[in-house]
XYZ file of C-alpha atoms in Angstrom:
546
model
C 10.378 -3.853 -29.680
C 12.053 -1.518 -27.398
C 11.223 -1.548 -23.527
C 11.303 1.352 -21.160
C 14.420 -0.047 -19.694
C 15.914 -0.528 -22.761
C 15.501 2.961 -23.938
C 17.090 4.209 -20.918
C 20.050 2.590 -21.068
C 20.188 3.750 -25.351
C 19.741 7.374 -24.439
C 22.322 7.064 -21.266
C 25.039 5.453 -23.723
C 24.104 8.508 -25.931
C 24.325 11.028 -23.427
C 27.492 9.993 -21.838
C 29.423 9.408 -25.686
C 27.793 12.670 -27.453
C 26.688 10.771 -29.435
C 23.889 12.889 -30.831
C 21.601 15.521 -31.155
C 17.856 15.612 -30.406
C 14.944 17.430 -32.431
C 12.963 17.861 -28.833
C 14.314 17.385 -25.133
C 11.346 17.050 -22.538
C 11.989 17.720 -19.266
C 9.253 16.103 -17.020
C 7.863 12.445 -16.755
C 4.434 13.117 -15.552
C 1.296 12.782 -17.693
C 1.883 16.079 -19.342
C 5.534 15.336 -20.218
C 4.140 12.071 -21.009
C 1.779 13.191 -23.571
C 3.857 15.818 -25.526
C 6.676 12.574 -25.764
C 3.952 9.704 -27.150
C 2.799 12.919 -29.526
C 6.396 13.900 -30.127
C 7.480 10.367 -31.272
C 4.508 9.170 -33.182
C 4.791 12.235 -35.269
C 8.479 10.837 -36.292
C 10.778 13.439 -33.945
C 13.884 12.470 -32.554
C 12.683 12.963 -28.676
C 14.306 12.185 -25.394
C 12.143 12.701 -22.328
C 14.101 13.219 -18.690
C 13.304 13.068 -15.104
C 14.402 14.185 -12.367
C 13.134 11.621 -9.831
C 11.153 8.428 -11.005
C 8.561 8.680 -13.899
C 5.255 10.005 -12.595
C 6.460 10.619 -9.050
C 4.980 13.968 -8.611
C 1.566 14.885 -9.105
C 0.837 12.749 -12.201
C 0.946 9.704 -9.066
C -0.510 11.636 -6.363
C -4.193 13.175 -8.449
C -7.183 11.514 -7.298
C -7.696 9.038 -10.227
C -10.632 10.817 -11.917
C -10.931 11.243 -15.968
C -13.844 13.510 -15.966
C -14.766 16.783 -17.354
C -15.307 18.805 -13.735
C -19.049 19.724 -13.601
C -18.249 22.617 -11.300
C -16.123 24.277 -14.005
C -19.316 25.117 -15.537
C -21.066 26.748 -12.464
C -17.623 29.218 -13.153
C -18.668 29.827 -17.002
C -15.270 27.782 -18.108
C -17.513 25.711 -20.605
C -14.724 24.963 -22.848
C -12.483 23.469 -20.260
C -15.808 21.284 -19.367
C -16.663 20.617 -22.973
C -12.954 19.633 -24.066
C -12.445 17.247 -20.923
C -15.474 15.304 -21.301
C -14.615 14.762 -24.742
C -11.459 13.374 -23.917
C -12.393 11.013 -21.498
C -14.841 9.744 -23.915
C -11.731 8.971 -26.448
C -9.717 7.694 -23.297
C -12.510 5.070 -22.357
C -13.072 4.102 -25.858
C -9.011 3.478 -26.239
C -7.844 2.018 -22.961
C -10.568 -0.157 -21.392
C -8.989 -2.025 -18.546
C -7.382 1.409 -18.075
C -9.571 3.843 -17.771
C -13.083 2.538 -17.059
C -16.050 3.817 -16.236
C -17.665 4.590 -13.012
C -20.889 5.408 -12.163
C -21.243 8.823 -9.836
C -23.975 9.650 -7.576
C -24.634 12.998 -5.996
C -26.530 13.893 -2.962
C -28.881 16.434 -2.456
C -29.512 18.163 0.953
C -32.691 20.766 1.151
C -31.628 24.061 0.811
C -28.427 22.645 -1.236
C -27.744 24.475 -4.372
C -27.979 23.253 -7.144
C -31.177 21.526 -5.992
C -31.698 18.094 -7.484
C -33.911 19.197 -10.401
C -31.178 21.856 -11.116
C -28.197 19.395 -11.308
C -30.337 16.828 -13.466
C -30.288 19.842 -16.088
C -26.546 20.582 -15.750
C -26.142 16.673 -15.864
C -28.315 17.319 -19.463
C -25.882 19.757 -20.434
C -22.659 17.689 -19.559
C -24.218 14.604 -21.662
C -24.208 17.118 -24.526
C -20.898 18.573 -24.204
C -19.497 15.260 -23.787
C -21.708 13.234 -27.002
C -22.791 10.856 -24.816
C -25.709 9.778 -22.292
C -24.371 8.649 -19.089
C -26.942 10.560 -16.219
C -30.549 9.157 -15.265
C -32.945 9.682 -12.528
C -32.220 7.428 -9.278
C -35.204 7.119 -6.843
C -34.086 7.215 -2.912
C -35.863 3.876 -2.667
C -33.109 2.688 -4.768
C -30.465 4.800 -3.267
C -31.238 3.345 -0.560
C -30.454 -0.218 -1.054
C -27.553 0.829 -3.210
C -25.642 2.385 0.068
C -27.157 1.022 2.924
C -24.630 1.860 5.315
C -24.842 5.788 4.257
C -27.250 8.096 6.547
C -29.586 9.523 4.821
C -30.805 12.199 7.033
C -31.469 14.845 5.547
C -30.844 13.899 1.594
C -33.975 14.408 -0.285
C -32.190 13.737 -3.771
C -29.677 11.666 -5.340
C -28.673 12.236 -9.312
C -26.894 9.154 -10.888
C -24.622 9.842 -13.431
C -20.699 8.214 -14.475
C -17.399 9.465 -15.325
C -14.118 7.974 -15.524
C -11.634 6.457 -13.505
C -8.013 5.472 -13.907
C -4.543 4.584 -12.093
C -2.640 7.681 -13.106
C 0.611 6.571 -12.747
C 0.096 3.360 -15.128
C -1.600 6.197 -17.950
C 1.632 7.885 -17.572
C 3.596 4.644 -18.039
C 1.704 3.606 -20.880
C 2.198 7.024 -23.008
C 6.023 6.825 -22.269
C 5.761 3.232 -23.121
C 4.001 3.748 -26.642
C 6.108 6.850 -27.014
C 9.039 4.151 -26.945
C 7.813 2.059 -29.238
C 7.176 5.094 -31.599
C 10.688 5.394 -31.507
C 11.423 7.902 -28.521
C 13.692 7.324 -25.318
C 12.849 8.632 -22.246
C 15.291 8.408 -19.240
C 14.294 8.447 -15.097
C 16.588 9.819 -12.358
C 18.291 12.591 -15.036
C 18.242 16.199 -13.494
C 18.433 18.910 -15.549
C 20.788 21.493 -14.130
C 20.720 24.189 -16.744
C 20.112 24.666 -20.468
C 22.724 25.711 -22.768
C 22.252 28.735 -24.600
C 24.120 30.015 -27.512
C 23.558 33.949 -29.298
C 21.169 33.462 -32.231
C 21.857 36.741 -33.983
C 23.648 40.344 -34.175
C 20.836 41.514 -31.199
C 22.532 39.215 -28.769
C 19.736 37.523 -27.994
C 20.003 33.964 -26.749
C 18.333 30.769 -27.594
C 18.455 27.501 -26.013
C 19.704 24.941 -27.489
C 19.813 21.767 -24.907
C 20.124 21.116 -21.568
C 22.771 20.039 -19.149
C 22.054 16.737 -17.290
C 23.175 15.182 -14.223
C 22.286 11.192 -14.386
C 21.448 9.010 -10.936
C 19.628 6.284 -13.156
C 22.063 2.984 -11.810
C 20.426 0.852 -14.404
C 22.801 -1.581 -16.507
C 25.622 0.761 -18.066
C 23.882 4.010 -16.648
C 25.881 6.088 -14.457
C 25.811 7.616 -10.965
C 28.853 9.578 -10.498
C 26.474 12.960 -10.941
C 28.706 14.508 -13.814
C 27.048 16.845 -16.213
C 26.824 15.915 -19.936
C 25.883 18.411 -22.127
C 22.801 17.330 -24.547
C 21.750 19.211 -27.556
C 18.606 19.533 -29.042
C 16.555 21.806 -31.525
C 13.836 22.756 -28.927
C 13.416 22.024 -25.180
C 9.904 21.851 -23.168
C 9.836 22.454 -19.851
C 6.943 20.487 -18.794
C 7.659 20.236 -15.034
C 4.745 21.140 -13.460
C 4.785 22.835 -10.145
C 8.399 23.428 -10.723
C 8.246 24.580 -14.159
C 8.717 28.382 -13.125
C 11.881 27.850 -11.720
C 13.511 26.667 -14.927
C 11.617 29.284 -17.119
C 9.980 32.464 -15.266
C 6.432 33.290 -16.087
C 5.835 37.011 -16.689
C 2.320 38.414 -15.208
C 2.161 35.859 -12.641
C 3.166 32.148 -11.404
C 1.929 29.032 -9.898
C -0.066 28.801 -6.765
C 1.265 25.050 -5.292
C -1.731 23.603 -4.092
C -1.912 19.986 -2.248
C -4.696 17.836 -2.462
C -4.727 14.893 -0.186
C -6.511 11.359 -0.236
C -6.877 8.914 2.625
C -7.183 5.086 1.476
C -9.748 2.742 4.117
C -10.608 -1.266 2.785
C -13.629 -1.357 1.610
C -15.417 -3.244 4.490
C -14.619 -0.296 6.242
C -16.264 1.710 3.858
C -17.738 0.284 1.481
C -19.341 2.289 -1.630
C -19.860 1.005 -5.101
C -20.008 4.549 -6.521
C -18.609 7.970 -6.556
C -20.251 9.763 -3.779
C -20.104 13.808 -4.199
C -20.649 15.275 -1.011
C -20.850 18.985 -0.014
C -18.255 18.829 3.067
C -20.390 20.269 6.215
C -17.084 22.221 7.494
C -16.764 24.395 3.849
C -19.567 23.633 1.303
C -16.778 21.981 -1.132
C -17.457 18.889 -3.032
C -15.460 16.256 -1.424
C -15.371 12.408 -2.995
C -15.256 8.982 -1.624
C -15.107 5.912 -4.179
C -14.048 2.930 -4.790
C -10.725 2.647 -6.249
C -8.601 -0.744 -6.705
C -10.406 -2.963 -4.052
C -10.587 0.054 -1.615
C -12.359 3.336 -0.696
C -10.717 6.120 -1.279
C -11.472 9.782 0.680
C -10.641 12.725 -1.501
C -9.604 15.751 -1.943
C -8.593 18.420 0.084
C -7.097 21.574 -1.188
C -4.577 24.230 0.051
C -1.779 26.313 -0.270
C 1.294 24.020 -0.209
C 4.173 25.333 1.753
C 6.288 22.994 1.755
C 10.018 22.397 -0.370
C 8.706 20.763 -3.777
C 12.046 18.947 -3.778
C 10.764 16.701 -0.738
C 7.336 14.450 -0.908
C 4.532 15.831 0.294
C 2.722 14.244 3.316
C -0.509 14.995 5.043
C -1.017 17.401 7.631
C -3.549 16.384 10.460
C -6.022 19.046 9.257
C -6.433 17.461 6.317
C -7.109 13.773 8.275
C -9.490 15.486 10.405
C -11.544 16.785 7.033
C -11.489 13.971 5.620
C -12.625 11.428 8.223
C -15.035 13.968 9.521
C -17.004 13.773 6.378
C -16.715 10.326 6.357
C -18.070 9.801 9.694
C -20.704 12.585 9.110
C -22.335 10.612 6.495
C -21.580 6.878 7.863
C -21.592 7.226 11.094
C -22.806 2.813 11.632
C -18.808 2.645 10.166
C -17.737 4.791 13.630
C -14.545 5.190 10.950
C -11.654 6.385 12.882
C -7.402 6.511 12.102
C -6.498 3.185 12.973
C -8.455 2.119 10.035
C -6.974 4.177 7.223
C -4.541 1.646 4.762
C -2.495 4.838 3.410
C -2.685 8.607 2.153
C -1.054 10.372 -0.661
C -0.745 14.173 -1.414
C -0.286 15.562 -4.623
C 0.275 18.991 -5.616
C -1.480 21.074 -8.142
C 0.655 23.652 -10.373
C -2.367 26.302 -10.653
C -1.132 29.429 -12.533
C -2.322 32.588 -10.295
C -1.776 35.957 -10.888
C -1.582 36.409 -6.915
C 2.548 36.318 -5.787
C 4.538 37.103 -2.980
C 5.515 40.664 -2.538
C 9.133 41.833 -3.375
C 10.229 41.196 0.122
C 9.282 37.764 0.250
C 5.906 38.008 2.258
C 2.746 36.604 0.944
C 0.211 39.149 -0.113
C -3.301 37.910 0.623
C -4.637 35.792 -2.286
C -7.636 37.074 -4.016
C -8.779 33.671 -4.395
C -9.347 30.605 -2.496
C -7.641 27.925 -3.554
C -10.569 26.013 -5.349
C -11.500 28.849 -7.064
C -8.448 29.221 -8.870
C -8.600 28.223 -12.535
C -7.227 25.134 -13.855
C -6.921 25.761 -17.269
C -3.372 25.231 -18.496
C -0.622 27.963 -19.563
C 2.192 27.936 -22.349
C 4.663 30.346 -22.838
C 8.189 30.558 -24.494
C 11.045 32.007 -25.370
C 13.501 30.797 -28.259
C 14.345 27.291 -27.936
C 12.439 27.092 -25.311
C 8.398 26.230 -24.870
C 6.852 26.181 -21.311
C 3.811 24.519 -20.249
C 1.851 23.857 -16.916
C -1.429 23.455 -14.978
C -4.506 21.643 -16.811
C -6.150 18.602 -15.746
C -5.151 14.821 -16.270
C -8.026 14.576 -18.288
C -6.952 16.969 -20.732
C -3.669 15.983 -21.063
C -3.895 15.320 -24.874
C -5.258 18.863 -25.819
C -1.889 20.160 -23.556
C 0.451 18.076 -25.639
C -1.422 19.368 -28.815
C -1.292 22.832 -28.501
C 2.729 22.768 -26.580
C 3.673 21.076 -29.938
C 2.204 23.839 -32.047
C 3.768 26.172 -30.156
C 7.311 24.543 -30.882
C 5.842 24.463 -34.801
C 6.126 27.958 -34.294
C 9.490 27.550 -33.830
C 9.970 25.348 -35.829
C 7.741 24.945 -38.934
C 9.541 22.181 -40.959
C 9.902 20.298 -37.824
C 6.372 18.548 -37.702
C 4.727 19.514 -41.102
C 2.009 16.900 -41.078
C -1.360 17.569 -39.680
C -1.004 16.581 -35.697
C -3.441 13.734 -34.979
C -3.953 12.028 -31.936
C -1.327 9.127 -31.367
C -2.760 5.902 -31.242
C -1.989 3.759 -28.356
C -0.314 -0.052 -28.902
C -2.616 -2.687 -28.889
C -2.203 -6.542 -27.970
C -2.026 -9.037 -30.861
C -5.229 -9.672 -32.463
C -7.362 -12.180 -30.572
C -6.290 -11.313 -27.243
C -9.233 -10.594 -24.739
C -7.397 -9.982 -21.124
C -8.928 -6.447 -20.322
C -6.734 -5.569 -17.234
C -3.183 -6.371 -19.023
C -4.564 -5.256 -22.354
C -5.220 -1.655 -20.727
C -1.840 -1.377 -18.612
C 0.268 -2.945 -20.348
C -0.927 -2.369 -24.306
C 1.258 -4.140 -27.273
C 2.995 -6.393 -24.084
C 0.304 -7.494 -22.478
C 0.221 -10.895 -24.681
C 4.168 -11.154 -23.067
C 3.279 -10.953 -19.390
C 0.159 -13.157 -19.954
C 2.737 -16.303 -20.674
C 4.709 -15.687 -17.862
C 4.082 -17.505 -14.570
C 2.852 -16.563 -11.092
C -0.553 -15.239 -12.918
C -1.482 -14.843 -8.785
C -2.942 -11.830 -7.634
C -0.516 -9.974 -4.626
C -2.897 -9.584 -1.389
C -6.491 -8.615 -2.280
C -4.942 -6.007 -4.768
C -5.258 -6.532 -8.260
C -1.392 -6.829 -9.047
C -0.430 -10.305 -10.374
C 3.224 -11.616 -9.498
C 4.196 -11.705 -13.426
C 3.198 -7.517 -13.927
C 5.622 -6.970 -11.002
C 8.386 -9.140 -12.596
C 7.731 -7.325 -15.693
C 8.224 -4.369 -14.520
C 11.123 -5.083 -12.627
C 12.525 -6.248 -15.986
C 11.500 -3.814 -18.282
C 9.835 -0.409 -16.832
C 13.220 1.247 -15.668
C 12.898 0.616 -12.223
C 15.840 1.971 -10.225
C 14.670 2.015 -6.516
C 11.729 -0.172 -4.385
C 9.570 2.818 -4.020
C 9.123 2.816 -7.982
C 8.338 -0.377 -8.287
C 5.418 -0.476 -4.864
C 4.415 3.041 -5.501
C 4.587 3.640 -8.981
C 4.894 0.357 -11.262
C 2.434 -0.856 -8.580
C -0.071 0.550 -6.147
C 0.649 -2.222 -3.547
C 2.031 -0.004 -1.072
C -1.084 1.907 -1.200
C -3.359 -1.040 -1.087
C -1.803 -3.000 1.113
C -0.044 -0.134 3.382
C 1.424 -2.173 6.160
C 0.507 -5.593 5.015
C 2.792 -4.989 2.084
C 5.862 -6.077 4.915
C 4.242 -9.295 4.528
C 5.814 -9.936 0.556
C 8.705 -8.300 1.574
C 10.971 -11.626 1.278
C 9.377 -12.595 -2.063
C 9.466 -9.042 -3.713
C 13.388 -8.409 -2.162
C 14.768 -11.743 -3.810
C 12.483 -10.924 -7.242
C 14.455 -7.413 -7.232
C 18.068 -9.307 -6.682
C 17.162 -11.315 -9.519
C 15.624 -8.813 -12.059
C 17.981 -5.812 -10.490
C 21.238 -7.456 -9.823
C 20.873 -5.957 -6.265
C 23.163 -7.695 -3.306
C 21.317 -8.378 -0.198
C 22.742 -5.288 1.528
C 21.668 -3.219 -1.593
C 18.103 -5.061 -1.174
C 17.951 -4.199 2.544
C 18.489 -0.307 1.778
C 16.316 -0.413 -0.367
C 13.687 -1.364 1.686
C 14.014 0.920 4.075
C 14.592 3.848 2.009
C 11.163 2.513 0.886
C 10.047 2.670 4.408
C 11.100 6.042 5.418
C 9.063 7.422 2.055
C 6.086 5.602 3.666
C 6.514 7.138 6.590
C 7.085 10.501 5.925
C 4.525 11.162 3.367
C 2.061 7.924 2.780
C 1.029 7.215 6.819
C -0.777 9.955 8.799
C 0.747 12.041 11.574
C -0.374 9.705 14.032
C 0.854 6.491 12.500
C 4.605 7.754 11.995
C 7.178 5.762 13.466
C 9.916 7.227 15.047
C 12.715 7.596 12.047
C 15.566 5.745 14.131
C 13.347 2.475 14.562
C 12.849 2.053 10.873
């Protein structure tokens, strides 16, 4: 059975030899690019997935962890968005326990608040039905109460108990590419694409694409890094690249609105909750989260116009920090929370399709919307050869995947003529009951279980053998995959994670064939990325001393 590291290194020899042609190129390996491949494969096409960085290091890393249908979408009348979400995370529990579990959500009522709590227990009623199942019941404050003791109550006169779920993103993403593998598929990290190639299609002149041109920086086994292009053809392409999709493939009418949404990790003594909390933020009236997440709290989100290159990582700016903690310490203020305690941060940025551009000259018109107003439904379009799709929700990821494939059926009839049903995800051999390894790791879960070093890595739940197999086997080119993406220990452990550094440094020589000097880079490359864009502003280290 084929690994992710071994179907890098078989669609790198095929690259560089020409060796063949594909029915569909993806570009993109976050969950969306993700999701068309595992489809893509499991229907029986010949599909290569690339990325330009590693797999799921843009926002499909960076969202704040939630599978759940978005009650506000149906204060906005977007009741199929609601409706098809909820759904989904009700398949996504039911196939990836250990994965994607459940988590219960409570939400707190201030007088005056709207919806008031006997509102929001009917739009709870509602969001059961949409979803076919039962998950919301009445909570009385006397039980609220001893359920959060260290929150302040002052001035809540309701709380309304209900659950959605809850995931690590980047593992979902790694377990579609991984079962899109096994289905046959090869998908390929650190592989820009530079260009398409384009060829006339008829009398009319018209043009059709008809592959891509690549640049590989994957250094894995016989995988190249001298940046020359190699031209790869395939039937269709699908530009699934998120916030950068409209750079490869302009979108008439409009284009995407970056927005980031930050997150600020805290341990959970520091603040400890047992539930989603839903707050309305005092500053803006905007729901705003804090829940547990991995063994810590997490603070979450924010949400504004991104400004920054989408080349580089996006970090935090010290508004955001101030938002955060502020509602933090509004509603515990025993915890008297304050920087020094915050483990890490991430920021992610949404691709939101908005019909609100810059003017011709370059200046920014004034947006009609604010940015949490703007829709997050998802948008395909095409042109021949070539399908386009961005924006949704993680949640939805599936129904994206569907309906990009039957646009490329379009295309394409006789290339997927069976009905397209939902591909299954791999399962560990019959009679094995590990939950955890069963839901990250699917048909190889039984594999890591024999190895040793079954010891968890801090207080996170990462076990010593599910690093070594990724190192091994999950196409892991540089340390900030494997501590940011293959594993959330640098977000867990933030500055504690220097403590494993020997252990984790002489695993990667081993696994990685990296030289000591090679392993030192590495590392700090790894700590410059922390710096820069997983630390606040006021716990950045001066470049030169890293």
């Amino acid at each position: 059975m084929n690994t992710l590291s071994q179907a890098a290194k078989a669609a790198t020899d095929a690259i560089t030899q020409a060796e063949t042609e594909y029915d569909l190129i993806i570009i993109g390996g976050g969950i969306t690019g993700a999701g068309i491949f595992h489809l893509a494969a499991d229907q029986g096409a010949k599909v290569l997935l690339v990325e330009q960085n590693d797999f799921a290091w843009g926002t499909s890393s960076r969202s704040s962890k939630m599978v759940h249908g978005g009650l506000r979408y149906l204060a906005t009348g977007q009741w199929r968005m609601t409706r098809d979400a909820a759904r989904e995370r009700e398949v996504m529990l039911a196939q990836l326990p250990g994965l994607v579990d459940l988590m219960p959500y409570m939400m707190l009522h201030k007088r005056g608040d709207f919806p008031s709590a006997a509102l929001f227990q009917r739009v709870l009623a509602i969001y059961d039905r949409l979803a076919g199942s039962k998950h919301h019941r009445p909570l009385s404050m006397e039980k609220a109460r001893t359920w959060l003791s260290e929150l302040s109550f002052d001035g809540i006169t309701g709380v309304s108990l209900f659950a959605d779920g809850v995931t690590d993103d980047a593992r979902l993403v790694l377990r579609a590419l991984q079962d899109g593998v096994l289905a046959g598929g090869q998908a390929l990290n650190y592989a820009k694409v530079t260009g398409f190639i384009e060829r006339e299609e008829n009398q009319d002149n018209n043009e059709r694409v008809s592959g891509v041109r690549l640049a590989l920086t994957n250094t894995l086994g016989s995988q190249t890094s001298d940046n020359t292009e190699y031209s790869v053809k395939a039937k269709c392409v699908i530009n699934a690249t998120g916030s950068w999709a409209g750079k490869l493939h302009e979108l008439q009418g409009g284009g995407l609105r970056p927005l980031r949404g930050s997150h600020l990790v805290l341990p959970f003594e520091r603040l400890p909750v047992s539930a989603c909390l839903t707050f309305y933020h005092p500053q803006d009236g905007r729901p705003v989260y804090i829940y547990p997440w991995q063994g810590c709290s997490v603070i979450g989100t924010t949400d504004l116009d991104h400004d920054g290159e989408l080349e580089s990582e996006p970090g935090i700016a010290q508004q955001e920090v101030d938002y955060l903690l502020g509602l933090a310490r509004h509603y515990f203020p025993k915890q008297q929370l304050e920087e020094r305690d915050v483990v890490s941060c991430w920021s992610g940025i949404r691709p939101i399709y908005s019909a609100s551009q810059p003017d011709k000259k370059g200046k920014d018109k004034e947006l009609s919307k604010a940015p949490s107003k703007e829709s997050r439904e998802h948008i395909i379009w095409s042109k021949p050869g070539l399908v386009s799709v961005t924006g949704g929700k993680l949640t939805s990821y599936h129904l994206m995947a569907k309906d990009t494939i039957e646009r490329v059926r379009q295309q394409l009839p006789n290339l997927f003529t069976d009905e397209l049903k939902r591909a299954p995800f791999s399962q560990a051999t019959q009679g094995y009951a590990d939950e955890h390894l069963t839901g990250c790791f699917g048909y190889f879960a039984p594999h890591i279980a024999a190895m040793e070093n079954p010891q968890m890595i801090g207080f996170s739940r990462c076990q010593w053998r599910e690093l070594e197999w990724s190192l091994a086997n999950e196409s892991v080119v540089h340390l900030d995959d494997l501590l940011l993406r293959r594993t959330r220990l640098a977000l867990l452990l933030g500055t504690e994670v220097s403590r494993y550094r020997e252990a984790i440094l002489s695993l990667c020589c081993q696994h990685l064939a990296w030289s000591k000097t090679k392993a030192e880079q590495e590392w700090q490359r790894f700590e410059q990325i922390m710096n820069t864009s997983y630390r606040l502003p006021s716990q950045q280290v001066n470049r030169e001393c890293l």
